[in-house]
mmCIF file of C-alpha atoms in Angstrom:
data_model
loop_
_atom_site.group_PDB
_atom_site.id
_atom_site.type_symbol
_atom_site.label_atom_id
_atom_site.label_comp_id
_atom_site.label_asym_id
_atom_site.label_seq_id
_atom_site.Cartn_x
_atom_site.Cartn_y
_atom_site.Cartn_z
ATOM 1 C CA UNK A 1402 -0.551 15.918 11.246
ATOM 2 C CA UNK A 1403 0.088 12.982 8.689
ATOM 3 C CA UNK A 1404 -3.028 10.486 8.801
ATOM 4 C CA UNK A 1405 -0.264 7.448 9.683
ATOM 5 C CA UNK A 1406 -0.477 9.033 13.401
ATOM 6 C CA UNK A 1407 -3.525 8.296 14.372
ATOM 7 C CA UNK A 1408 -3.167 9.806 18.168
ATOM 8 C CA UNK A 1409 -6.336 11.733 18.297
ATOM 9 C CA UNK A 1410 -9.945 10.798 16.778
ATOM 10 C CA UNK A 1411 -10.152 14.762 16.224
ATOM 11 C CA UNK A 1412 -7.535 14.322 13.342
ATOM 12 C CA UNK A 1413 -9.828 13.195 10.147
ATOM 13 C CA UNK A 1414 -7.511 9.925 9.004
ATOM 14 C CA UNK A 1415 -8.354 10.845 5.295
ATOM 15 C CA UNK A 1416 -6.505 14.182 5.376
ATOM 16 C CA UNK A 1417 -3.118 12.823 2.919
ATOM 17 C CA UNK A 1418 -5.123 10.130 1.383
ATOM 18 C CA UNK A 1419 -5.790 10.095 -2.563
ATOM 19 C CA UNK A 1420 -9.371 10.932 -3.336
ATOM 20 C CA UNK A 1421 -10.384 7.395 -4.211
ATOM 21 C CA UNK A 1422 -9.922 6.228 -0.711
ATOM 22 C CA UNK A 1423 -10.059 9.636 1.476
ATOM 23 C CA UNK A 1424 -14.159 8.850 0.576
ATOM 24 C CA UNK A 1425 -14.429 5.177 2.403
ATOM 25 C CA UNK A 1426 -12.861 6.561 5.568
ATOM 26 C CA UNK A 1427 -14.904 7.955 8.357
ATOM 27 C CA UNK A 1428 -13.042 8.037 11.724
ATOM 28 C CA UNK A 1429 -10.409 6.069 13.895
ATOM 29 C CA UNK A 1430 -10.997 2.931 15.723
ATOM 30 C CA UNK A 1431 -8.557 1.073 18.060
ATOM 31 C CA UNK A 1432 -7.070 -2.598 17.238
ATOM 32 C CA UNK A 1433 -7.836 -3.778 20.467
ATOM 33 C CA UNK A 1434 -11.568 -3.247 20.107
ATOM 34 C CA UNK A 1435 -11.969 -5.078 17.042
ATOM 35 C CA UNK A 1436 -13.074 -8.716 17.003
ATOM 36 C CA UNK A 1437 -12.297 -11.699 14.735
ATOM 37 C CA UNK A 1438 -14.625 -14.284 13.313
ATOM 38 C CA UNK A 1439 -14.456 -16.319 16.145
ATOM 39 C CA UNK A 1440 -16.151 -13.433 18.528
ATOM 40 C CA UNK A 1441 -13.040 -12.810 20.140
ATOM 41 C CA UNK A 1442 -10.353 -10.230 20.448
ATOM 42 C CA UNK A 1443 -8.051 -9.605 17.834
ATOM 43 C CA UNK A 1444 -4.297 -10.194 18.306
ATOM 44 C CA UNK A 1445 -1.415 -9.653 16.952
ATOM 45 C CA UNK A 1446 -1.392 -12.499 15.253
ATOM 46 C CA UNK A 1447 -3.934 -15.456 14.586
ATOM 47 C CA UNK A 1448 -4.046 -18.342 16.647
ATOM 48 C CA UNK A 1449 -2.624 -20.174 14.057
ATOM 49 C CA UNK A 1450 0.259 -17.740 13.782
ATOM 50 C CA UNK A 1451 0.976 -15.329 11.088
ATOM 51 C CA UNK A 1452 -0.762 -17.106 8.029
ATOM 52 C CA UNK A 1453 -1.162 -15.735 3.867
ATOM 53 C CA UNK A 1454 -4.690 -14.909 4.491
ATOM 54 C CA UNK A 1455 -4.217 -12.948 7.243
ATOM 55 C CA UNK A 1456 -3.818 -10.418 5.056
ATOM 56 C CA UNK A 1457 -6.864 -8.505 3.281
ATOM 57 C CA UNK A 1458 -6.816 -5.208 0.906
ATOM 58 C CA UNK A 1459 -8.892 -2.432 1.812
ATOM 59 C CA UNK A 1460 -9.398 0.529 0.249
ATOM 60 C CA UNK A 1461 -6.035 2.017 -0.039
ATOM 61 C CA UNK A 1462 -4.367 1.333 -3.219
ATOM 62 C CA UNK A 1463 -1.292 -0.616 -1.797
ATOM 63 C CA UNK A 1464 -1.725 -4.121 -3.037
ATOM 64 C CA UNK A 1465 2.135 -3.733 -4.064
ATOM 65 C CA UNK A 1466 2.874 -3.971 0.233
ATOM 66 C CA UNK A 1467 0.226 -6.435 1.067
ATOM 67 C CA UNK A 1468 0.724 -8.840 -1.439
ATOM 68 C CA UNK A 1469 4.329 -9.274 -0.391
ATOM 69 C CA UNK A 1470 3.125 -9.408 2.812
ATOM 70 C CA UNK A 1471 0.823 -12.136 2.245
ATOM 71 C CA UNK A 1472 4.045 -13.854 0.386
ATOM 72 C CA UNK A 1473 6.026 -12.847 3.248
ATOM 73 C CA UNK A 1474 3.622 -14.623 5.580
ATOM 74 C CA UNK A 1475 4.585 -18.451 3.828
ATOM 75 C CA UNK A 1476 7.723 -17.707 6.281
ATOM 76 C CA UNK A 1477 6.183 -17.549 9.461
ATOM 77 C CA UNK A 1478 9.457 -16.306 11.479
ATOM 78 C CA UNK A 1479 10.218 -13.734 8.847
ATOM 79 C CA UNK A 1480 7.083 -11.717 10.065
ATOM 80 C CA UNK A 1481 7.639 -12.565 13.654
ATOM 81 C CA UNK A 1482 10.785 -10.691 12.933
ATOM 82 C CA UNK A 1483 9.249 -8.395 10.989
ATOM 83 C CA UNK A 1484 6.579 -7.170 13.790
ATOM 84 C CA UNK A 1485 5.949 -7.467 17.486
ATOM 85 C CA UNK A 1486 4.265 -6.241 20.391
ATOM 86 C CA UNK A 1487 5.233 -4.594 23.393
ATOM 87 C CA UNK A 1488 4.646 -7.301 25.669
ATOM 88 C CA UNK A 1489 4.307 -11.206 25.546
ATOM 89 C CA UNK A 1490 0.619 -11.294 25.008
ATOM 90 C CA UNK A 1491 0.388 -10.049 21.644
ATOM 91 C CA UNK A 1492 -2.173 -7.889 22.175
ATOM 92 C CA UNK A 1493 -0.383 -5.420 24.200
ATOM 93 C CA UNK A 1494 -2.212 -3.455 26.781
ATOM 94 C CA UNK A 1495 -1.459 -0.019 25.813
ATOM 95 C CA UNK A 1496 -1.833 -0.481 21.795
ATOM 96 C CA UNK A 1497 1.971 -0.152 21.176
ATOM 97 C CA UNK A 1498 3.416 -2.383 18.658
ATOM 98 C CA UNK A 1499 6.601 -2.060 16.248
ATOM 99 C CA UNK A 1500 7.603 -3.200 12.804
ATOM 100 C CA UNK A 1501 11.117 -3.416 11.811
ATOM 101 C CA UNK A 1502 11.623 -2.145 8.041
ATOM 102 C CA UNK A 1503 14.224 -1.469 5.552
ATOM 103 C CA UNK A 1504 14.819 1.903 4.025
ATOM 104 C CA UNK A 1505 17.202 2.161 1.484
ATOM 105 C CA UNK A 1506 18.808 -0.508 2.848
ATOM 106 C CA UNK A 1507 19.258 0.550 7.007
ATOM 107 C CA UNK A 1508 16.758 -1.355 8.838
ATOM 108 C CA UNK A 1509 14.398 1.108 11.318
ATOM 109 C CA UNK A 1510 12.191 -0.082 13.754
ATOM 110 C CA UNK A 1511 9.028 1.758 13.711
ATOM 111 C CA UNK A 1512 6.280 2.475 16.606
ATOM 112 C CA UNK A 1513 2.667 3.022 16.143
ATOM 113 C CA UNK A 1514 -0.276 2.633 17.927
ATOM 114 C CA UNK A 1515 -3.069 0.746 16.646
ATOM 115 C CA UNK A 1516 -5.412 3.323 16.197
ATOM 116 C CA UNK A 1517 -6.528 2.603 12.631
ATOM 117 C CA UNK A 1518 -8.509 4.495 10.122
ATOM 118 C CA UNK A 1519 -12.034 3.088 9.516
ATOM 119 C CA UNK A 1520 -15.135 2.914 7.586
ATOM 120 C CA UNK A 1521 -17.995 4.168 9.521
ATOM 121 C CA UNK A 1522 -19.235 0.652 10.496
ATOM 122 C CA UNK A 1523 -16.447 0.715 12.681
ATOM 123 C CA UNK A 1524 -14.251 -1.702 10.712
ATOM 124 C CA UNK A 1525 -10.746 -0.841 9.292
ATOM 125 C CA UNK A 1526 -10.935 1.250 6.244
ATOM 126 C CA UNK A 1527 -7.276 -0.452 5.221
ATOM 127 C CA UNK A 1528 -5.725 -3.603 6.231
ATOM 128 C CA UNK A 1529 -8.495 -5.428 7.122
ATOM 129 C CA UNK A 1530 -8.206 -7.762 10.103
ATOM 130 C CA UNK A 1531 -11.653 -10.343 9.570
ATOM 131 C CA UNK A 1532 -9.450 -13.187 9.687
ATOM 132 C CA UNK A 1533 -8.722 -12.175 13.431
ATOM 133 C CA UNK A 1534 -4.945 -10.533 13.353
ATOM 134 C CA UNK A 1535 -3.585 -7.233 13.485
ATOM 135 C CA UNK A 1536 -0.491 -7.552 12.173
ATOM 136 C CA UNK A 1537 -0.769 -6.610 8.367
ATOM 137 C CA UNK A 1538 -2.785 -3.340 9.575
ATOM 138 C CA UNK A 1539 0.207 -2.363 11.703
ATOM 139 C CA UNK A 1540 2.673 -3.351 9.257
ATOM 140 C CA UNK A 1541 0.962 -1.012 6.817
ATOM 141 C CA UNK A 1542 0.689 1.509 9.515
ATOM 142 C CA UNK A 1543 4.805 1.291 10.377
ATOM 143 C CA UNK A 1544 4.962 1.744 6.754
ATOM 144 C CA UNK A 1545 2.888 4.769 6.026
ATOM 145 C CA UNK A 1546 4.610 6.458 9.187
ATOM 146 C CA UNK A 1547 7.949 5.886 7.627
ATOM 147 C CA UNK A 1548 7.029 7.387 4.434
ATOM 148 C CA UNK A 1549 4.623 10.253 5.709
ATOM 149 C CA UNK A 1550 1.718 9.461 5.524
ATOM 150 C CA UNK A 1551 -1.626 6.524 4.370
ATOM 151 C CA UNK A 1552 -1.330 8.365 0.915
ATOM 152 C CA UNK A 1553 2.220 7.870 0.198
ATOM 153 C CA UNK A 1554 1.736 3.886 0.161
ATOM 154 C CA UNK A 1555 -0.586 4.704 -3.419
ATOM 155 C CA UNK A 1556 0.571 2.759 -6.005
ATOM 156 C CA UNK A 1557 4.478 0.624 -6.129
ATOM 157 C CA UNK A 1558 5.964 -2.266 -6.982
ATOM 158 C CA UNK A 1559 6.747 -5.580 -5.391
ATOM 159 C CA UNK A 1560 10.258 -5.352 -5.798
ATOM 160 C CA UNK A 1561 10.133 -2.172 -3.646
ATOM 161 C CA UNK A 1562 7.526 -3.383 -0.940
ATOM 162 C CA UNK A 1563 10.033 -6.958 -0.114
ATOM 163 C CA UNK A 1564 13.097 -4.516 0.118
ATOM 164 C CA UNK A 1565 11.234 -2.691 2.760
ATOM 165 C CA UNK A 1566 9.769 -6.447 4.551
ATOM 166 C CA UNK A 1567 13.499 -7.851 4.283
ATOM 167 C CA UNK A 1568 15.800 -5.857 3.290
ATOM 168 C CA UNK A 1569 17.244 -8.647 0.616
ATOM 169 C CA UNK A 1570 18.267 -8.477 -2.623
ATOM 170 C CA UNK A 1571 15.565 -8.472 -4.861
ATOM 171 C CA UNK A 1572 15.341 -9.591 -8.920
ATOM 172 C CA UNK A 1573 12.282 -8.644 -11.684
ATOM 173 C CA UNK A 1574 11.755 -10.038 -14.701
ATOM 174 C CA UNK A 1575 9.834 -7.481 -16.690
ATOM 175 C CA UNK A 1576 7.795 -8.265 -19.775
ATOM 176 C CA UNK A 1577 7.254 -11.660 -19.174
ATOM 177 C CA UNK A 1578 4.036 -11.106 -21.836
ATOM 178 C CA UNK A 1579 6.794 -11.309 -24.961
ATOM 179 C CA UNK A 1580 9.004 -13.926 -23.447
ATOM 180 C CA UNK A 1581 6.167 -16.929 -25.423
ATOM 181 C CA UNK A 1582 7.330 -14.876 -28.391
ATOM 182 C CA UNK A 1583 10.834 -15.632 -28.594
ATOM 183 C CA UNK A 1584 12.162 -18.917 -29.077
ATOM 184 C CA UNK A 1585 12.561 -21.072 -25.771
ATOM 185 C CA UNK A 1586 11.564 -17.646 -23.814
ATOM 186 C CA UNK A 1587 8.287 -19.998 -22.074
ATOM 187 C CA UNK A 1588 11.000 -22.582 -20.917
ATOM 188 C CA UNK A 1589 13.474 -19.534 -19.426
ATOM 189 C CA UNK A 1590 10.654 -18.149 -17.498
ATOM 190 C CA UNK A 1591 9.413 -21.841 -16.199
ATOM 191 C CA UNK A 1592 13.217 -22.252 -15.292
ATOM 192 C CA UNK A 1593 13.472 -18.961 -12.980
ATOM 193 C CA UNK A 1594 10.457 -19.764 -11.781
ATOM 194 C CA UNK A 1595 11.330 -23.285 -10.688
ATOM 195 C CA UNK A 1596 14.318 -22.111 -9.134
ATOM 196 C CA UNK A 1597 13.301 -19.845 -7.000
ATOM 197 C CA UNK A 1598 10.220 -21.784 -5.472
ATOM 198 C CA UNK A 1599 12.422 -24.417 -5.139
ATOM 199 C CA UNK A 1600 14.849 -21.866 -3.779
ATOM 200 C CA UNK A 1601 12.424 -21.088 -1.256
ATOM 201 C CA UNK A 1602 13.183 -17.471 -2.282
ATOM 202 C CA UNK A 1603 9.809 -15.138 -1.950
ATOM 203 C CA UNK A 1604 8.236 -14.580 -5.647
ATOM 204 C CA UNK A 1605 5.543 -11.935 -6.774
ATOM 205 C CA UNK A 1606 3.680 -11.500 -10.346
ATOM 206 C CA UNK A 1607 2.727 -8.086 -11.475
ATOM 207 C CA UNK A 1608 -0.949 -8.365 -13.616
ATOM 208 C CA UNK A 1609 -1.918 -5.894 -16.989
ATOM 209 C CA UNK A 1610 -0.021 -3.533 -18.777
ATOM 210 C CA UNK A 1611 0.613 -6.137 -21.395
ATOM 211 C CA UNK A 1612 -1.309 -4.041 -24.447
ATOM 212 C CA UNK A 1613 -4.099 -6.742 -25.177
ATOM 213 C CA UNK A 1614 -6.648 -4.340 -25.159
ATOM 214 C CA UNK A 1615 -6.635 -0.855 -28.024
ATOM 215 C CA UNK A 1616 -7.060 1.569 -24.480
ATOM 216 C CA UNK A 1617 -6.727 1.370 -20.874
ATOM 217 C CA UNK A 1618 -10.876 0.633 -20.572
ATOM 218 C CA UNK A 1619 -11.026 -1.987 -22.940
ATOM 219 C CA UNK A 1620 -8.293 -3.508 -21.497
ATOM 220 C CA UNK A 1621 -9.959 -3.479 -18.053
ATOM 221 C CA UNK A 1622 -12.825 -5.474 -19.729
ATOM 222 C CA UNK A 1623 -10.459 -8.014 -21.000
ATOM 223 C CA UNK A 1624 -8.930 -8.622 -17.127
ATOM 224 C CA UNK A 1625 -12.555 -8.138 -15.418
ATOM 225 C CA UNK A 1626 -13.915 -10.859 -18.078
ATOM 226 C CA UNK A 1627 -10.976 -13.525 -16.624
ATOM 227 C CA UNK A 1628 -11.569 -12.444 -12.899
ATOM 228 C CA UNK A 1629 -8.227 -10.771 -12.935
ATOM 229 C CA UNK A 1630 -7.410 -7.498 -11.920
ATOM 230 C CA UNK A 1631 -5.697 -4.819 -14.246
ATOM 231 C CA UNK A 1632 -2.925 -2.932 -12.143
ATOM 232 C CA UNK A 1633 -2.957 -5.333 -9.687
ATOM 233 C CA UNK A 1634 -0.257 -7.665 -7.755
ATOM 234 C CA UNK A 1635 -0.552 -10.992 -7.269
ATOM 235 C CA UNK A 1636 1.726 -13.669 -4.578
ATOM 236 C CA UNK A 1637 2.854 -16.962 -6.556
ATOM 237 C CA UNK A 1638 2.938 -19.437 -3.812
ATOM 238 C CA UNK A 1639 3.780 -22.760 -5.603
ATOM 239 C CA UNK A 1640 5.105 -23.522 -9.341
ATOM 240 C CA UNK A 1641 4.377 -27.523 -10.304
ATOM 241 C CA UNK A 1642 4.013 -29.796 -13.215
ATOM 242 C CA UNK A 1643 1.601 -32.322 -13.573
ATOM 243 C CA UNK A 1644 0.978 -35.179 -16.036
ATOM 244 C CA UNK A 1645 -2.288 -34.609 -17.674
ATOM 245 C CA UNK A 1646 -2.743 -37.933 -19.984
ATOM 246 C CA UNK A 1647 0.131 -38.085 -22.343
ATOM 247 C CA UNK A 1648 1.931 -34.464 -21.215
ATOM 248 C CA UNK A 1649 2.298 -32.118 -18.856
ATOM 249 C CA UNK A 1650 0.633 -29.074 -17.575
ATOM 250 C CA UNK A 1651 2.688 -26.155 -16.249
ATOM 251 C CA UNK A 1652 0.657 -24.790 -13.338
ATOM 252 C CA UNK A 1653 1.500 -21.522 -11.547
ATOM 253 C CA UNK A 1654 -0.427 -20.993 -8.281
ATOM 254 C CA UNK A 1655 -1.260 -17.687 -6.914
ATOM 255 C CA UNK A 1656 -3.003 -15.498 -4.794
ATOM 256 C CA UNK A 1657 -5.368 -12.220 -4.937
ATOM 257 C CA UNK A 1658 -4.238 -9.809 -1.545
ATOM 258 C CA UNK A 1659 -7.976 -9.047 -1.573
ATOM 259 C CA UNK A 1660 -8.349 -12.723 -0.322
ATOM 260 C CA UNK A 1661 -11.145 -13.095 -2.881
ATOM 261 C CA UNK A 1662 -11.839 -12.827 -6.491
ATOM 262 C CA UNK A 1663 -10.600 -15.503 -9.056
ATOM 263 C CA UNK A 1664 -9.343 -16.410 -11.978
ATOM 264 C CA UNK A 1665 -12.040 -17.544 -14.384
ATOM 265 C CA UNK A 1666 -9.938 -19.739 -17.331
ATOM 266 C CA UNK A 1667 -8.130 -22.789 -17.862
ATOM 267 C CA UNK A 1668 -7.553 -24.564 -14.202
ATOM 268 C CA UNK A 1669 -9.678 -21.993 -12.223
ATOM 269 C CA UNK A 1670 -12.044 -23.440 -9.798
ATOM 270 C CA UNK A 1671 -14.193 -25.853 -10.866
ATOM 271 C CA UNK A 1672 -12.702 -25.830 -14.199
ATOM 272 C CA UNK A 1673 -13.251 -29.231 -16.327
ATOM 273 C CA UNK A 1674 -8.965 -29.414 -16.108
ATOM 274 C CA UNK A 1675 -9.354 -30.920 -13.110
ATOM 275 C CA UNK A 1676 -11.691 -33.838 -14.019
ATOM 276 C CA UNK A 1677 -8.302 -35.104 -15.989
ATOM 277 C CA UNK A 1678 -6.281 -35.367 -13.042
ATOM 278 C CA UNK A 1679 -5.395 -38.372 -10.474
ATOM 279 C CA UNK A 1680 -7.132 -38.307 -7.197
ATOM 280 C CA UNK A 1681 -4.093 -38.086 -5.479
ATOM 281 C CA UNK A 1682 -2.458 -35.226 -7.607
ATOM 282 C CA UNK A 1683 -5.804 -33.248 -7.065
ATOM 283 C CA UNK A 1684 -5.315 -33.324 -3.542
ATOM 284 C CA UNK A 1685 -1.533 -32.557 -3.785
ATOM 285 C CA UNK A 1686 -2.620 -29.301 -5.356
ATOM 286 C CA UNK A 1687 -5.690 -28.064 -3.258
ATOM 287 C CA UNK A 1688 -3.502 -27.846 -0.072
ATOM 288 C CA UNK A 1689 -5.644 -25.428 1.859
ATOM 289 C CA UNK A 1690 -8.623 -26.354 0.004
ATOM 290 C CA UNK A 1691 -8.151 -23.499 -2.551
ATOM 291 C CA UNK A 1692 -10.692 -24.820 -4.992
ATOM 292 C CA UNK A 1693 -13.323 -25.392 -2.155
ATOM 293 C CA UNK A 1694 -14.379 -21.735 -2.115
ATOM 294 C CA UNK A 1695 -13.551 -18.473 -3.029
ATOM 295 C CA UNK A 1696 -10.501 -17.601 -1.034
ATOM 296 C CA UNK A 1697 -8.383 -15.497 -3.476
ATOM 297 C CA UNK A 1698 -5.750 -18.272 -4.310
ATOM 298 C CA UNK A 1699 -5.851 -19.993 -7.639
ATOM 299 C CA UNK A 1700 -4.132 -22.298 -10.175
ATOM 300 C CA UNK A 1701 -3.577 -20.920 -13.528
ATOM 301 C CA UNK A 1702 -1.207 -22.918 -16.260
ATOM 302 C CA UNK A 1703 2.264 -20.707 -17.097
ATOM 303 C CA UNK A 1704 1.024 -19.627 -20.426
ATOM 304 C CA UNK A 1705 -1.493 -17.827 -18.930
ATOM 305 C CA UNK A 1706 0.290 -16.142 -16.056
ATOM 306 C CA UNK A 1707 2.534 -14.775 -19.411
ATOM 307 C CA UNK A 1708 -0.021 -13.825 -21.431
ATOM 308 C CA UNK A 1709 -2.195 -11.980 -18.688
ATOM 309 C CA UNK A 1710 0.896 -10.654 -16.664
ATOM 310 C CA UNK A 1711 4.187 -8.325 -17.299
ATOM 311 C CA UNK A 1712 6.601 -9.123 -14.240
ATOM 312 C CA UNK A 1713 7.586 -11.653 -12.202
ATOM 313 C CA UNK A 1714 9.623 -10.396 -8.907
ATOM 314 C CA UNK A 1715 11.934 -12.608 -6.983
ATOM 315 C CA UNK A 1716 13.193 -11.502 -3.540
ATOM 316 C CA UNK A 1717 16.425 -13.989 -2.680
ATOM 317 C CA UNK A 1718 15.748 -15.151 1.029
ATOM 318 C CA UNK A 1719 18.547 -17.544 2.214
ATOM 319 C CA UNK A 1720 18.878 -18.972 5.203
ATOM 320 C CA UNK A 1721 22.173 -19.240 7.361
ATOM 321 C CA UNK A 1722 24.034 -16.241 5.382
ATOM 322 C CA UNK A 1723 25.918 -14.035 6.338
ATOM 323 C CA UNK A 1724 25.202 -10.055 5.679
ATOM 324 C CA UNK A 1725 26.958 -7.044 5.502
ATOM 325 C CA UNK A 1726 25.925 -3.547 5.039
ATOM 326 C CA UNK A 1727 27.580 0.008 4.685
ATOM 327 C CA UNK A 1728 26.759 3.727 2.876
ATOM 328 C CA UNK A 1729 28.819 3.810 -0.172
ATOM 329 C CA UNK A 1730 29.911 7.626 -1.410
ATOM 330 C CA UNK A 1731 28.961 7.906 -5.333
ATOM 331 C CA UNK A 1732 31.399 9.929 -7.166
ATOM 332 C CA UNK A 1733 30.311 13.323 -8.456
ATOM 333 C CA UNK A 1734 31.707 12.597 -12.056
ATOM 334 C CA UNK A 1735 31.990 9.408 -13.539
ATOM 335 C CA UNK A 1736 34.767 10.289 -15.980
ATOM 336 C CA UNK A 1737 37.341 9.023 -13.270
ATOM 337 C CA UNK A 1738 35.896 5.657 -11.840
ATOM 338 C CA UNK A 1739 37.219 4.920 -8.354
ATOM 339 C CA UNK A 1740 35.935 1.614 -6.369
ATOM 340 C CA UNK A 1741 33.595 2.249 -4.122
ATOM 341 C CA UNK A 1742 34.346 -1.225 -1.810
ATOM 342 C CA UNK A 1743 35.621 -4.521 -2.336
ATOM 343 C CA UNK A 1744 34.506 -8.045 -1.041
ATOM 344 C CA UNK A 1745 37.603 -10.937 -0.333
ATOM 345 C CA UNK A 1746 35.469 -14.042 -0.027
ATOM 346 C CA UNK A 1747 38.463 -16.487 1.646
ATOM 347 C CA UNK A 1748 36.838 -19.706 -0.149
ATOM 348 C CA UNK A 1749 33.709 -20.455 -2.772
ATOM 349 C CA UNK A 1750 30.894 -18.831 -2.227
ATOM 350 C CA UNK A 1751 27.245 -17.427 -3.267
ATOM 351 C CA UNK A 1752 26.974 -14.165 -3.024
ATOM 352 C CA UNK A 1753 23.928 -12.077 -3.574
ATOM 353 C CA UNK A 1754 24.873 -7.774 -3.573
ATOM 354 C CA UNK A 1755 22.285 -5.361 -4.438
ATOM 355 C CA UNK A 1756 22.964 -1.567 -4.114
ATOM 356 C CA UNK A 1757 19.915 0.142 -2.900
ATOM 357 C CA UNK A 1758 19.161 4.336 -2.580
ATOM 358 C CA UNK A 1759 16.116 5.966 -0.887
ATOM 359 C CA UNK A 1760 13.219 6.239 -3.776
ATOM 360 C CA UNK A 1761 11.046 9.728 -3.556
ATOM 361 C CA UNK A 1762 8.125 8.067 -1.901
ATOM 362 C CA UNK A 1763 6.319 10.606 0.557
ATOM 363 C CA UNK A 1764 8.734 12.611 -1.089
ATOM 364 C CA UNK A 1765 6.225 14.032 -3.902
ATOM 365 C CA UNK A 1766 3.536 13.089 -6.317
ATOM 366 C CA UNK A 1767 6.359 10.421 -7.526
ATOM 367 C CA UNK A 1768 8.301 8.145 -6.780
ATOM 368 C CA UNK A 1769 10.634 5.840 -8.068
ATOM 369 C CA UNK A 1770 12.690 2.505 -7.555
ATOM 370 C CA UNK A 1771 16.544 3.008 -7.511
#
């Protein structure tokens, strides 16, 4: 039985679960057992609705789903859309709930239960739900039932985990680390990242693999030293430029899926960049009151988001457009192209198409995007 099923407390949860987490994961314990900070009952969602920090990594390495969910949750009615329970209350009586997801571009709705694997205080080994909602731990659950298993959901990318949350086109922009190398590249990847926040299109950033240290440890050292996290993905919630004295700074803000743990340079917390600032441009940029505590979400300036990460991942969420989807037949032989499909728009239009195939996840010991 794969560990996503979670209908018995017989079944050990850490059965198809790579070794590094199989070791943090004792048992099962139900989502409506569980309590939030405020003493009571967990829901569905918080009573604030679906909200960023919501979501919390456990110990399952899947910070390429969560951190698009956390993204995802900047759009309230996306993940109202995304998952629900089987009644009104949104706590459902009987544990059901559902999560509709994208698979190689058909939508399925999945049901699970909210039986959860869990640490042996009791607590969920996963998704963690101390900020008082279930939803990210059933999303994850939907997820790891679609694919197999808790193990599958080891290692991805964010392109792949906001295909499966929307089902919309998705763009990356890989090795943005050499784009301050060439001329103007700083200015091109300000410009797409401009657009799309002001797009309101759903961005992710991709941290390490960008060689600055001689071996994999070393390079760990370098990331740990910053308060970043090698390997890891990251939600960019807001790109803005302020006037510091005579210029301008080029801030990025983002957002660790573990909800805590910082960067350390240039316009982290507490960081003497902010002393330079107006009052009122301070206040415009600790929304939330990110630089109150440690909360996971940071500022850093865009020549630092280059230098420390390698891709930048843009999922094009539009509002009011139409879409359309069918199974296209590849040819066997590409010596004899034949089209596929065609698309008559009757008058101008944007049109985003992306053309999307099942990846091996769950598959294998790989897997990869399409």
């Amino acid at each position: 039985m794969a560990a996503s099923c979670g209908k018995s407390s017989a079944v050990t949860p850490s059965a198809a679960l790579p070794a590094h987490s199989a070791k943090d994961v004792a048992g099962w314990v139900r989502g409506g057992a569980l309590t939030g900070p405020d003493g009571r009952p967990v829901g569905l969602f918080g009573a604030d609705g679906p909200r960023p920090r919501d979501v919390g990594q456990g110990a399952l390495g899947d910070c390429w789903l969560l951190s698009s969910l956390s993204v995802l949750a900047n759009f309230p009615e996306l993940v109202r859309r995304l998952v629900w329970a089987a009644d009104d209350s949104g706590r459902s009586a009987a544990g059901v709930f559902a999560a509709r997801l994208c698979l190689a571009g058909e939508f399925r709705v999945v049901t699970v239960d909210d039986a959860l694997p869990a640490r042996r205080d009791g607590r969920p080994a996963f998704a963690g739900v101390d900020a008082g909602a279930l939803w990210p731990a059933i999303v994850e659950k939907a997820a790891a039932k679609l694919h197999g298993s808790y193990g599958a959901l080891d290692s991805g990318n964010a392109a792949e985990a906001l295909g499966l949350l929307t089902g919309l086109p998705t763009r990356t922009w890989p090795k943005i680390h050499e784009m301050p190398k060439k001329p103007g590249g700083l200015d091109e990847l300000h410009g797409a990242l401009v657009h799309a926040h002001r797009s309101g299109f759903i961005i992710s950033a991709s941290c390490g693999f960008t060689g600055l240290g001689a071996d994999e440890a070393q390079e760990e050292k370098i990331y740990d030293r910053v308060g970043l996290l090698n390997a890891h993905e990251y939600a960019v919630l807001r790109v803005v430029d302020v006037t510091v004295g005579a210029g301008k700074a080029r801030l990025v803000q983002l957002r660790n899926p573990w909800a805590k743990r910082e960067w350390r340079g240039p316009w982290s917390r507490g960081g003497p960049e902010w002393a330079a600032l107006p009052e009122a441009a301070r206040a415009m940029l600790d929304d939330g009151r990110c630089l109150a505590s440690d909360d996971g979400v940071f500022w850093m300036a865009l020549a630092d988001v280059a230098r420390y990460f390698h891709e930048v991942t843009v999922c094009r969420l539009r509002r009011n457009f139409a879409q359309a989807r069918w199974p296209v037949d590849t040819p066997k032989s590409l010596d004899a192209p034949a089209a596929a499909f065609e698309i008559c728009c009757p008058r101008d239009t944007t049109l985003d198409a992306a053309l999307l195939q099942r990846t091996g996840r769950g598959l294998g010991p790989h897997h990869v995007m399409g």
